[in-house]
mmCIF file of C-alpha atoms and ligand atoms in Angstrom:
data_model
loop_
_atom_site.group_PDB
_atom_site.id
_atom_site.type_symbol
_atom_site.label_atom_id
_atom_site.label_comp_id
_atom_site.label_asym_id
_atom_site.label_seq_id
_atom_site.Cartn_x
_atom_site.Cartn_y
_atom_site.Cartn_z
ATOM 1 C CA MET A 1 236.602 163.215 93.804
ATOM 2 C CA ARG A 2 237.536 160.505 90.626
ATOM 3 C CA LYS A 3 236.078 156.933 91.146
ATOM 4 C CA PRO A 4 238.456 154.175 90.658
ATOM 5 C CA LEU A 5 237.687 152.226 87.839
ATOM 6 C CA ILE A 6 236.992 148.403 87.923
ATOM 7 C CA TYR A 7 236.754 146.609 84.948
ATOM 8 C CA ILE A 8 234.436 143.306 84.326
ATOM 9 C CA SER A 9 235.325 140.928 81.914
ATOM 10 C CA ARG A 10 232.122 139.006 81.962
ATOM 11 C CA LYS A 11 228.509 140.026 81.886
ATOM 12 C CA ILE A 12 227.606 139.729 85.573
ATOM 13 C CA PRO A 13 223.956 140.936 86.901
ATOM 14 C CA SER A 14 224.109 144.542 87.696
ATOM 15 C CA ASP A 15 222.342 144.687 90.722
ATOM 16 C CA VAL A 16 225.280 143.174 92.593
ATOM 17 C CA LEU A 17 227.269 146.356 91.699
ATOM 18 C CA GLU A 18 224.338 148.558 93.696
ATOM 19 C CA PRO A 19 226.242 148.550 96.925
ATOM 20 C CA TYR A 20 229.549 149.838 95.510
ATOM 21 C CA GLN A 21 228.113 152.362 92.814
ATOM 22 C CA ASN A 22 228.711 155.380 95.046
ATOM 23 C CA GLN A 23 232.676 154.203 95.617
ATOM 24 C CA PHE A 24 233.535 152.818 92.543
ATOM 25 C CA GLN A 25 232.754 153.417 88.324
ATOM 26 C CA PHE A 26 232.362 150.035 86.545
ATOM 27 C CA ARG A 27 233.071 149.388 83.187
ATOM 28 C CA MET A 28 231.633 145.770 81.967
ATOM 29 C CA TRP A 29 231.743 143.421 78.970
ATOM 30 C CA GLN A 30 228.075 143.416 77.854
ATOM 31 C CA LYS A 31 228.362 140.390 75.679
ATOM 32 C CA GLU A 32 227.704 136.659 76.721
ATOM 33 C CA ASP A 33 231.074 135.543 75.015
ATOM 34 C CA PRO A 34 234.422 136.251 76.521
ATOM 35 C CA VAL A 35 235.820 139.378 76.184
ATOM 36 C CA PRO A 36 238.224 139.889 73.177
ATOM 37 C CA ARG A 37 241.987 139.908 74.179
ATOM 38 C CA SER A 38 242.302 143.063 72.237
ATOM 39 C CA THR A 39 239.407 144.788 74.301
ATOM 40 C CA LEU A 40 240.997 143.586 77.572
ATOM 41 C CA LEU A 41 244.174 144.842 76.627
ATOM 42 C CA GLN A 42 242.764 148.302 75.703
ATOM 43 C CA GLU A 43 240.404 148.288 79.140
ATOM 44 C CA ILE A 44 243.342 147.552 81.289
ATOM 45 C CA GLU A 45 245.521 150.368 80.574
ATOM 46 C CA GLU A 46 242.861 152.487 82.836
ATOM 47 C CA ALA A 47 241.353 150.086 85.385
ATOM 48 C CA GLU A 48 242.741 150.060 88.862
ATOM 49 C CA GLY A 49 240.621 146.890 89.771
ATOM 50 C CA LEU A 50 240.065 143.784 87.274
ATOM 51 C CA PHE A 51 237.229 141.275 87.644
ATOM 52 C CA CYS A 52 237.936 138.365 85.525
ATOM 53 C CA THR A 53 237.341 134.547 85.035
ATOM 54 C CA LEU A 54 239.388 131.561 84.242
ATOM 55 C CA THR A 55 239.244 132.320 80.565
ATOM 56 C CA GLU A 56 241.242 135.357 80.743
ATOM 57 C CA LYS A 57 244.947 134.934 80.721
ATOM 58 C CA ILE A 58 246.620 137.478 83.199
ATOM 59 C CA ASP A 59 250.178 137.462 81.697
ATOM 60 C CA ARG A 60 253.325 139.418 81.044
ATOM 61 C CA GLU A 61 251.710 141.415 77.908
ATOM 62 C CA LEU A 62 248.690 142.431 80.041
ATOM 63 C CA LEU A 63 250.532 143.358 83.076
ATOM 64 C CA GLN A 64 252.853 145.553 81.058
ATOM 65 C CA LYS A 65 249.789 147.351 79.961
ATOM 66 C CA ALA A 66 248.144 147.661 83.243
ATOM 67 C CA THR A 67 249.888 150.566 85.074
ATOM 68 C CA ASN A 68 247.064 151.649 87.114
ATOM 69 C CA LEU A 69 246.230 148.187 88.049
ATOM 70 C CA LYS A 70 246.137 147.405 91.894
ATOM 71 C CA VAL A 71 244.104 143.839 92.058
ATOM 72 C CA VAL A 72 242.914 141.044 90.012
ATOM 73 C CA ALA A 73 239.866 139.185 91.374
ATOM 74 C CA ASN A 74 239.644 135.667 89.796
ATOM 75 C CA MET A 75 236.056 134.177 89.688
ATOM 76 C CA ALA A 76 237.725 130.779 90.352
ATOM 77 C CA VAL A 77 239.802 129.123 92.955
ATOM 78 C CA GLY A 78 242.342 127.907 90.628
ATOM 79 C CA PHE A 79 244.616 130.392 89.391
ATOM 80 C CA ASP A 80 246.558 128.733 86.476
ATOM 81 C CA ASN A 81 245.282 131.703 83.876
ATOM 82 C CA ILE A 82 247.194 134.124 86.062
ATOM 83 C CA ASN A 83 251.086 134.724 86.266
ATOM 84 C CA VAL A 84 250.700 135.232 89.947
ATOM 85 C CA GLU A 85 254.660 136.198 90.359
ATOM 86 C CA LEU A 86 254.526 138.566 87.823
ATOM 87 C CA ALA A 87 251.504 140.275 89.332
ATOM 88 C CA LYS A 88 253.203 140.549 92.559
ATOM 89 C CA GLU A 89 256.137 142.137 91.055
ATOM 90 C CA HIS A 90 254.240 144.649 89.385
ATOM 91 C CA GLY A 91 252.511 145.389 92.465
ATOM 92 C CA VAL A 92 249.132 143.601 91.784
ATOM 93 C CA ILE A 93 247.425 141.847 94.375
ATOM 94 C CA VAL A 94 245.668 138.488 93.158
ATOM 95 C CA THR A 95 242.776 137.178 94.858
ATOM 96 C CA ASN A 96 240.498 134.014 94.119
ATOM 97 C CA THR A 97 237.551 132.245 95.555
ATOM 98 C CA PRO A 98 238.121 129.705 97.674
ATOM 99 C CA ASP A 99 235.962 127.839 100.543
ATOM 100 C CA VAL A 100 232.638 129.366 98.961
ATOM 101 C CA LEU A 101 232.573 126.953 96.161
ATOM 102 C CA THR A 102 234.010 123.579 97.935
ATOM 103 C CA GLU A 103 230.605 121.645 98.481
ATOM 104 C CA THR A 104 229.088 122.637 95.472
ATOM 105 C CA THR A 105 232.070 121.468 93.503
ATOM 106 C CA ALA A 106 232.389 118.319 95.762
ATOM 107 C CA ASP A 107 228.803 118.026 94.632
ATOM 108 C CA LEU A 108 229.410 117.856 91.169
ATOM 109 C CA GLY A 109 232.099 115.708 91.054
ATOM 110 C CA PHE A 110 230.564 113.333 93.099
ATOM 111 C CA ALA A 111 227.431 113.523 90.627
ATOM 112 C CA LEU A 112 229.850 112.614 87.668
ATOM 113 C CA LEU A 113 231.476 109.768 89.744
ATOM 114 C CA MET A 114 228.014 107.944 89.976
ATOM 115 C CA ALA A 115 226.679 109.283 86.602
ATOM 116 C CA THR A 116 229.743 107.393 84.924
ATOM 117 C CA ALA A 117 229.657 104.645 87.167
ATOM 118 C CA ARG A 118 226.113 103.935 86.785
ATOM 119 C CA ARG A 119 225.865 104.975 83.076
ATOM 120 C CA VAL A 120 223.168 107.588 83.713
ATOM 121 C CA VAL A 121 223.428 109.504 80.562
ATOM 122 C CA GLU A 122 223.850 106.525 78.486
ATOM 123 C CA ALA A 123 220.746 105.119 79.945
ATOM 124 C CA ASN A 124 218.571 108.352 79.446
ATOM 125 C CA ASN A 125 220.095 108.338 75.786
ATOM 126 C CA PHE A 126 219.008 104.788 75.683
ATOM 127 C CA ILE A 127 215.533 105.763 76.269
ATOM 128 C CA LYS A 128 215.309 109.149 74.175
ATOM 129 C CA ASN A 129 216.692 106.771 71.167
ATOM 130 C CA ASN A 130 213.690 104.473 71.244
ATOM 131 C CA ARG A 131 215.853 101.736 72.333
ATOM 132 C CA TRP A 132 213.994 100.527 75.581
ATOM 133 C CA ASP A 133 211.973 97.481 74.651
ATOM 134 C CA ASN A 134 212.510 95.194 77.516
ATOM 135 C CA TRP A 135 213.679 94.598 81.049
ATOM 136 C CA ALA A 136 216.999 92.487 81.071
ATOM 137 C CA PRO A 137 219.064 91.236 83.382
ATOM 138 C CA PHE A 138 222.150 92.945 82.590
ATOM 139 C CA LEU A 139 220.701 95.951 80.687
ATOM 140 C CA LEU A 140 222.919 98.956 81.026
ATOM 141 C CA ALA A 141 224.409 97.226 84.160
ATOM 142 C CA GLY A 142 227.285 99.805 85.464
ATOM 143 C CA SER A 143 229.613 99.536 88.707
ATOM 144 C CA ASP A 144 228.910 99.506 92.341
ATOM 145 C CA ILE A 145 229.900 102.621 94.233
ATOM 146 C CA HIS A 146 229.357 101.811 97.964
ATOM 147 C CA HIS A 147 232.170 99.876 99.405
ATOM 148 C CA LYS A 148 234.490 100.392 96.295
ATOM 149 C CA THR A 149 237.908 102.248 96.886
ATOM 150 C CA ILE A 150 238.198 106.042 96.199
ATOM 151 C CA GLY A 151 241.486 107.822 95.516
ATOM 152 C CA ILE A 152 241.649 111.433 95.803
ATOM 153 C CA VAL A 153 244.682 112.884 94.179
ATOM 154 C CA GLY A 154 244.706 116.694 95.874
ATOM 155 C CA MET A 155 242.909 116.363 99.450
ATOM 156 C CA GLY A 156 242.665 120.061 99.744
ATOM 157 C CA ARG A 157 239.144 121.692 100.139
ATOM 158 C CA ILE A 158 237.381 120.288 97.582
ATOM 159 C CA GLY A 159 239.151 116.845 97.750
ATOM 160 C CA GLU A 160 237.842 116.272 101.494
ATOM 161 C CA ALA A 161 234.361 117.413 100.426
ATOM 162 C CA VAL A 162 234.443 114.732 97.989
ATOM 163 C CA ALA A 163 235.885 112.481 100.817
ATOM 164 C CA LYS A 164 233.153 113.391 103.134
ATOM 165 C CA ARG A 165 230.850 112.177 100.542
ATOM 166 C CA ALA A 166 232.370 108.981 99.926
ATOM 167 C CA LYS A 167 232.453 108.126 103.175
ATOM 168 C CA GLY A 168 228.263 108.192 103.415
ATOM 169 C CA PHE A 169 228.858 105.623 100.668
ATOM 170 C CA ASP A 170 231.192 103.165 102.764
ATOM 171 C CA MET A 171 233.961 103.674 100.667
ATOM 172 C CA PRO A 172 237.686 103.243 101.671
ATOM 173 C CA ILE A 173 239.244 106.247 101.125
ATOM 174 C CA LEU A 174 243.069 106.619 99.916
ATOM 175 C CA TYR A 175 244.447 110.058 99.147
ATOM 176 C CA HIS A 176 247.500 111.725 97.731
ATOM 177 C CA ASN A 177 249.144 115.164 98.339
ATOM 178 C CA ARG A 178 252.976 116.225 98.292
ATOM 179 C CA THR A 179 251.894 116.487 102.342
ATOM 180 C CA ARG A 180 250.032 114.284 104.681
ATOM 181 C CA LYS A 181 246.897 115.661 106.286
ATOM 182 C CA LEU A 182 246.653 114.240 109.586
ATOM 183 C CA GLU A 183 243.495 115.935 110.704
ATOM 184 C CA ALA A 184 241.485 114.659 107.396
ATOM 185 C CA GLU A 185 243.088 111.076 107.953
ATOM 186 C CA LYS A 186 241.222 111.131 111.626
ATOM 187 C CA LYS A 187 237.973 112.564 110.607
ATOM 188 C CA LEU A 188 237.444 111.064 107.517
ATOM 189 C CA GLY A 189 239.370 107.752 107.929
ATOM 190 C CA ALA A 190 241.325 108.401 105.039
ATOM 191 C CA THR A 191 244.831 106.605 104.129
ATOM 192 C CA TYR A 192 247.758 108.394 102.526
ATOM 193 C CA VAL A 193 249.355 106.568 99.870
ATOM 194 C CA SER A 194 251.881 107.056 97.205
ATOM 195 C CA PHE A 195 250.898 108.087 93.933
ATOM 196 C CA ASP A 196 251.328 104.941 92.221
ATOM 197 C CA ASP A 197 249.670 103.016 95.148
ATOM 198 C CA LEU A 198 246.699 105.184 95.003
ATOM 199 C CA LEU A 199 246.504 104.229 91.021
ATOM 200 C CA GLU A 200 247.036 100.834 91.488
ATOM 201 C CA LYS A 201 244.738 100.376 94.512
ATOM 202 C CA SER A 202 241.744 102.725 93.826
ATOM 203 C CA ASP A 203 238.350 101.658 92.056
ATOM 204 C CA PHE A 204 237.726 105.598 91.435
ATOM 205 C CA VAL A 205 240.626 108.079 90.662
ATOM 206 C CA VAL A 206 239.230 111.678 91.333
ATOM 207 C CA SER A 207 241.707 114.709 90.175
ATOM 208 C CA VAL A 208 241.191 117.712 92.492
ATOM 209 C CA VAL A 209 244.651 118.883 91.982
ATOM 210 C CA PRO A 210 245.965 122.522 91.057
ATOM 211 C CA LEU A 211 247.254 122.664 87.674
ATOM 212 C CA THR A 212 250.891 123.864 87.937
ATOM 213 C CA GLU A 213 254.314 123.033 86.189
ATOM 214 C CA GLU A 214 254.226 119.766 88.873
ATOM 215 C CA THR A 215 250.848 118.282 87.971
ATOM 216 C CA ASN A 216 250.887 119.305 84.094
ATOM 217 C CA GLN A 217 249.875 115.791 82.199
ATOM 218 C CA LEU A 218 250.357 114.205 85.659
ATOM 219 C CA PHE A 219 247.576 111.719 84.392
ATOM 220 C CA ASN A 220 249.844 110.098 81.585
ATOM 221 C CA GLU A 221 250.083 106.987 79.606
ATOM 222 C CA ALA A 222 252.119 105.194 82.576
ATOM 223 C CA ALA A 223 249.454 106.638 85.324
ATOM 224 C CA PHE A 224 246.676 104.860 83.347
ATOM 225 C CA GLN A 225 248.535 101.633 82.626
ATOM 226 C CA LYS A 226 248.778 101.537 86.478
ATOM 227 C CA MET A 227 245.160 101.899 87.224
ATOM 228 C CA LYS A 228 242.916 98.851 87.164
ATOM 229 C CA ASP A 229 241.098 98.105 84.360
ATOM 230 C CA SER A 230 238.054 98.337 85.949
ATOM 231 C CA ALA A 231 238.760 101.746 87.447
ATOM 232 C CA ILE A 232 237.088 104.699 86.560
ATOM 233 C CA PHE A 233 238.818 108.131 86.394
ATOM 234 C CA VAL A 234 236.916 111.407 87.137
ATOM 235 C CA ASN A 235 238.759 114.786 86.683
ATOM 236 C CA ILE A 236 237.109 117.907 88.432
ATOM 237 C CA SER A 237 240.368 119.580 88.511
ATOM 238 C CA ARG A 238 241.971 121.090 85.293
ATOM 239 C CA GLY A 239 241.964 119.312 81.844
ATOM 240 C CA ARG A 240 245.879 119.812 81.568
ATOM 241 C CA THR A 241 246.543 117.403 84.280
ATOM 242 C CA VAL A 242 245.794 114.741 81.945
ATOM 243 C CA ASP A 243 247.340 113.807 78.689
ATOM 244 C CA GLU A 244 244.002 113.652 76.780
ATOM 245 C CA GLU A 245 245.308 111.162 74.011
ATOM 246 C CA ALA A 246 246.754 108.807 76.494
ATOM 247 C CA LEU A 247 243.509 108.896 78.484
ATOM 248 C CA ILE A 248 241.411 108.384 74.990
ATOM 249 C CA HIS A 249 243.814 105.573 74.315
ATOM 250 C CA ALA A 250 242.998 104.028 77.722
ATOM 251 C CA LEU A 251 239.397 104.100 77.299
ATOM 252 C CA GLU A 252 239.586 103.028 73.788
ATOM 253 C CA THR A 253 241.491 99.738 74.693
ATOM 254 C CA LYS A 254 239.485 98.988 77.925
ATOM 255 C CA GLN A 255 242.574 99.661 80.075
ATOM 256 C CA LEU A 256 240.287 101.979 81.551
ATOM 257 C CA LYS A 257 236.624 101.258 82.251
ATOM 258 C CA ALA A 258 235.133 104.611 82.067
ATOM 259 C CA ALA A 259 235.881 108.291 82.558
ATOM 260 C CA GLY A 260 233.988 111.400 84.092
ATOM 261 C CA LEU A 261 235.071 114.732 82.925
ATOM 262 C CA ASP A 262 234.067 118.450 83.590
ATOM 263 C CA VAL A 263 237.536 119.749 82.452
ATOM 264 C CA PHE A 264 239.344 119.397 79.137
ATOM 265 C CA VAL A 265 242.662 120.620 77.614
ATOM 266 C CA ASN A 266 240.960 122.774 75.190
ATOM 267 C CA GLU A 267 237.896 124.317 76.527
ATOM 268 C CA PRO A 268 235.690 124.522 75.219
ATOM 269 C CA ILE A 269 234.995 121.137 73.350
ATOM 270 C CA LYS A 270 232.593 120.434 70.646
ATOM 271 C CA GLY A 271 230.451 117.304 69.866
ATOM 272 C CA GLU A 272 232.983 116.082 67.271
ATOM 273 C CA HIS A 273 235.811 115.960 69.951
ATOM 274 C CA PRO A 274 237.112 112.157 70.443
ATOM 275 C CA LEU A 275 235.990 111.909 74.173
ATOM 276 C CA MET A 276 232.303 112.833 73.047
ATOM 277 C CA LYS A 277 232.298 109.595 70.884
ATOM 278 C CA LEU A 278 232.867 107.374 73.613
ATOM 279 C CA ASP A 279 229.845 105.604 75.720
ATOM 280 C CA ASN A 280 232.152 105.173 78.306
ATOM 281 C CA VAL A 281 232.563 108.760 79.156
ATOM 282 C CA VAL A 282 230.445 111.520 80.791
ATOM 283 C CA CYS A 283 231.395 115.015 79.868
ATOM 284 C CA LEU A 284 230.387 118.143 81.475
ATOM 285 C CA PRO A 285 231.157 121.946 80.225
ATOM 286 C CA HIS A 286 233.281 122.685 83.239
ATOM 287 C CA ILE A 287 230.460 123.470 85.570
ATOM 288 C CA GLY A 288 231.944 122.485 88.886
ATOM 289 C CA SER A 289 230.744 125.312 90.749
ATOM 290 C CA ALA A 290 227.677 126.459 88.672
ATOM 291 C CA SER A 291 224.799 126.439 91.116
ATOM 292 C CA MET A 292 222.844 129.707 91.172
ATOM 293 C CA GLU A 293 223.741 130.175 95.037
ATOM 294 C CA THR A 294 227.458 129.306 94.444
ATOM 295 C CA ARG A 295 228.160 131.406 91.516
ATOM 296 C CA THR A 296 226.282 134.423 93.398
ATOM 297 C CA LYS A 297 228.718 134.216 96.172
ATOM 298 C CA MET A 298 231.637 133.829 94.025
ATOM 299 C CA ILE A 299 230.670 137.059 92.069
ATOM 300 C CA GLU A 300 230.080 138.831 95.770
ATOM 301 C CA LEU A 301 233.253 137.547 96.843
ATOM 302 C CA CYS A 302 235.177 138.925 94.019
ATOM 303 C CA LEU A 303 233.915 142.310 94.295
ATOM 304 C CA GLU A 304 234.604 142.513 98.412
ATOM 305 C CA ASN A 305 238.124 141.493 97.364
ATOM 306 C CA ILE A 306 238.375 144.382 94.766
ATOM 307 C CA SER A 307 236.866 146.995 96.990
ATOM 308 C CA GLY A 308 239.242 145.752 100.178
ATOM 309 C CA VAL A 309 242.137 146.382 98.203
ATOM 310 C CA LEU A 310 240.844 149.518 96.570
ATOM 311 C CA LEU A 311 239.474 150.969 99.770
ATOM 312 C CA GLY A 312 242.673 149.935 101.764
ATOM 313 C CA THR A 313 240.726 147.648 104.032
ATOM 314 C CA GLY A 314 242.374 144.515 102.492
ATOM 315 C CA PRO A 315 241.475 141.506 100.506
ATOM 316 C CA LYS A 316 239.618 138.949 101.986
ATOM 317 C CA THR A 317 241.108 135.986 100.044
ATOM 318 C CA PRO A 318 244.641 137.080 98.686
ATOM 319 C CA ILE A 319 246.937 134.715 96.879
ATOM 320 C CA ASN A 320 250.047 136.468 96.725
HETATM 321 P P1 NAP B 401 243.271 123.466 97.680
HETATM 322 O O1 NAP B 401 242.371 123.431 98.958
HETATM 323 O O2 NAP B 401 244.586 124.142 97.613
HETATM 324 O O3 NAP B 401 243.680 121.600 97.337
HETATM 325 C C1 NAP B 401 244.680 121.401 96.265
HETATM 326 C C2 NAP B 401 245.569 120.182 96.825
HETATM 327 O O4 NAP B 401 246.010 119.688 95.735
HETATM 328 C C3 NAP B 401 246.177 120.474 98.060
HETATM 329 O O5 NAP B 401 245.738 119.622 99.377
HETATM 330 C C4 NAP B 401 247.478 119.891 97.831
HETATM 331 O O6 NAP B 401 248.334 119.387 98.973
HETATM 332 C C5 NAP B 401 247.358 119.397 96.574
HETATM 333 N N1 NAP B 401 248.466 119.497 95.519
HETATM 334 C C6 NAP B 401 248.965 120.331 95.230
HETATM 335 N N2 NAP B 401 250.176 120.112 94.319
HETATM 336 C C7 NAP B 401 250.102 119.019 94.352
HETATM 337 C C8 NAP B 401 251.181 117.927 93.390
HETATM 338 N N3 NAP B 401 251.822 118.380 92.894
HETATM 339 N N4 NAP B 401 250.674 116.533 93.893
HETATM 340 C C9 NAP B 401 249.640 116.054 94.623
HETATM 341 N N5 NAP B 401 248.949 117.091 95.062
HETATM 342 C C10 NAP B 401 248.935 118.329 95.237
HETATM 343 O O7 NAP B 401 242.380 123.819 96.445
HETATM 344 P P2 NAP B 401 240.605 123.464 96.158
HETATM 345 O O8 NAP B 401 239.885 124.356 96.532
HETATM 346 O O9 NAP B 401 240.340 122.382 96.934
HETATM 347 O O10 NAP B 401 240.638 123.260 94.661
HETATM 348 C C11 NAP B 401 241.381 122.772 93.700
HETATM 349 C C12 NAP B 401 241.401 122.668 92.012
HETATM 350 O O11 NAP B 401 239.884 122.528 91.958
HETATM 351 C C13 NAP B 401 241.696 124.010 91.667
HETATM 352 O O12 NAP B 401 242.916 124.377 91.780
HETATM 353 C C14 NAP B 401 240.595 123.971 90.797
HETATM 354 O O13 NAP B 401 241.852 123.794 89.357
HETATM 355 C C15 NAP B 401 239.715 122.825 90.529
HETATM 356 N N6 NAP B 401 238.500 123.313 90.739
HETATM 357 C C16 NAP B 401 237.951 123.146 89.469
HETATM 358 C C17 NAP B 401 236.403 123.159 89.411
HETATM 359 C C18 NAP B 401 235.519 123.222 88.269
HETATM 360 O O14 NAP B 401 234.725 123.756 87.857
HETATM 361 N N7 NAP B 401 235.594 121.824 87.995
HETATM 362 C C19 NAP B 401 235.844 123.974 90.676
HETATM 363 C C20 NAP B 401 236.691 124.482 91.533
HETATM 364 C C21 NAP B 401 237.853 124.179 91.497
HETATM 365 P P3 NAP B 401 249.686 119.843 99.090
HETATM 366 O O15 NAP B 401 249.993 121.027 98.851
HETATM 367 O O16 NAP B 401 250.357 119.015 100.427
HETATM 368 O O17 NAP B 401 250.429 119.028 97.985
HETATM 369 C C1 GLV B 402 236.912 126.504 88.360
HETATM 370 O O1 GLV B 402 237.395 125.675 87.780
HETATM 371 C C2 GLV B 402 237.504 126.995 89.638
HETATM 372 O O2 GLV B 402 238.717 126.888 89.726
HETATM 373 O O3 GLV B 402 236.755 127.591 90.546
#
């Protein structure tokens, strides 16, 4: 009997496919760079399962060609790269990778918050550039983290995990969602506030909201103006939740103290990007979930989801 074909849009270790080789045939993009759109559009014509990453757009054009497709497994928890409603209309199940990356992404978010507040990258570069001549009272003095107020926008799985870390630093916790989370309030001592209140009262504003039509450019000029000029903005959600020009302006004019960013409007950014020229910004190349352990779990979960759909036992983490 013909084995269902699964297309894998990124190079992943072939040993993770071993347990599935008897049931499925695999085709994998073999280079380190993302698969070209034209290749993906060609491959999708035959595939019954697609393993993809957040750099692939799963849109109308692709779904129209995907006449055999039954499941798309996104190797990310965020799924703004996929037209989920349209996939449903085409009878395609979409899955993501929640939970397995929560703690790892919160670790990175907190690392970014700390690195930005305490000027860790700047200080490292200071030594590298042979500029450390003396100890001085205010040499590379940053901002305290402990006992400062953190405001979490998007108190979901990762938001709660960030709050758990903040609790250990004795930070008062404010949060904003569309709905209140009474359980989290009790467990973490967090206080629900409006978006504007959060911006006005927080020393650290951390964005962990999914990118949707509602959150597109949520952090705009008006939002940055409401924040304290001593505040630090941390974004581990998606670049497009931010009006990047407004952010750059706020940082350049010291309306905002600093920013720690894992995500950008147009990824990848390069060294000449205006954000990279600012000393009060720490930029990371979208590595929120990038530990060896977690990335391995994400790959395994994608394969379990595809196999569950194609073998009829059901996906573990469906979106639609
Ligand atoms: P989640 O559990 O679904 O949490 C998202 C939270 O955002 C929910 O509590 C939701 O609450 C809130 N939210 C949604 N729309 C909102 C709006 N318009 N205004 C205010 N709050 C809103 O998701 P998660 O697992 O924590 O992941 C969150 C996001 O993090 C992902 O979507 C992804 O974009 C990003 N992420 C980035 C990385 C990275 O590498 N940097 C890694 C993992 C995830 P309500 O529904 O009540 O509003
Ligand atoms: C990464 O950005 C994710 O959404 O998992």
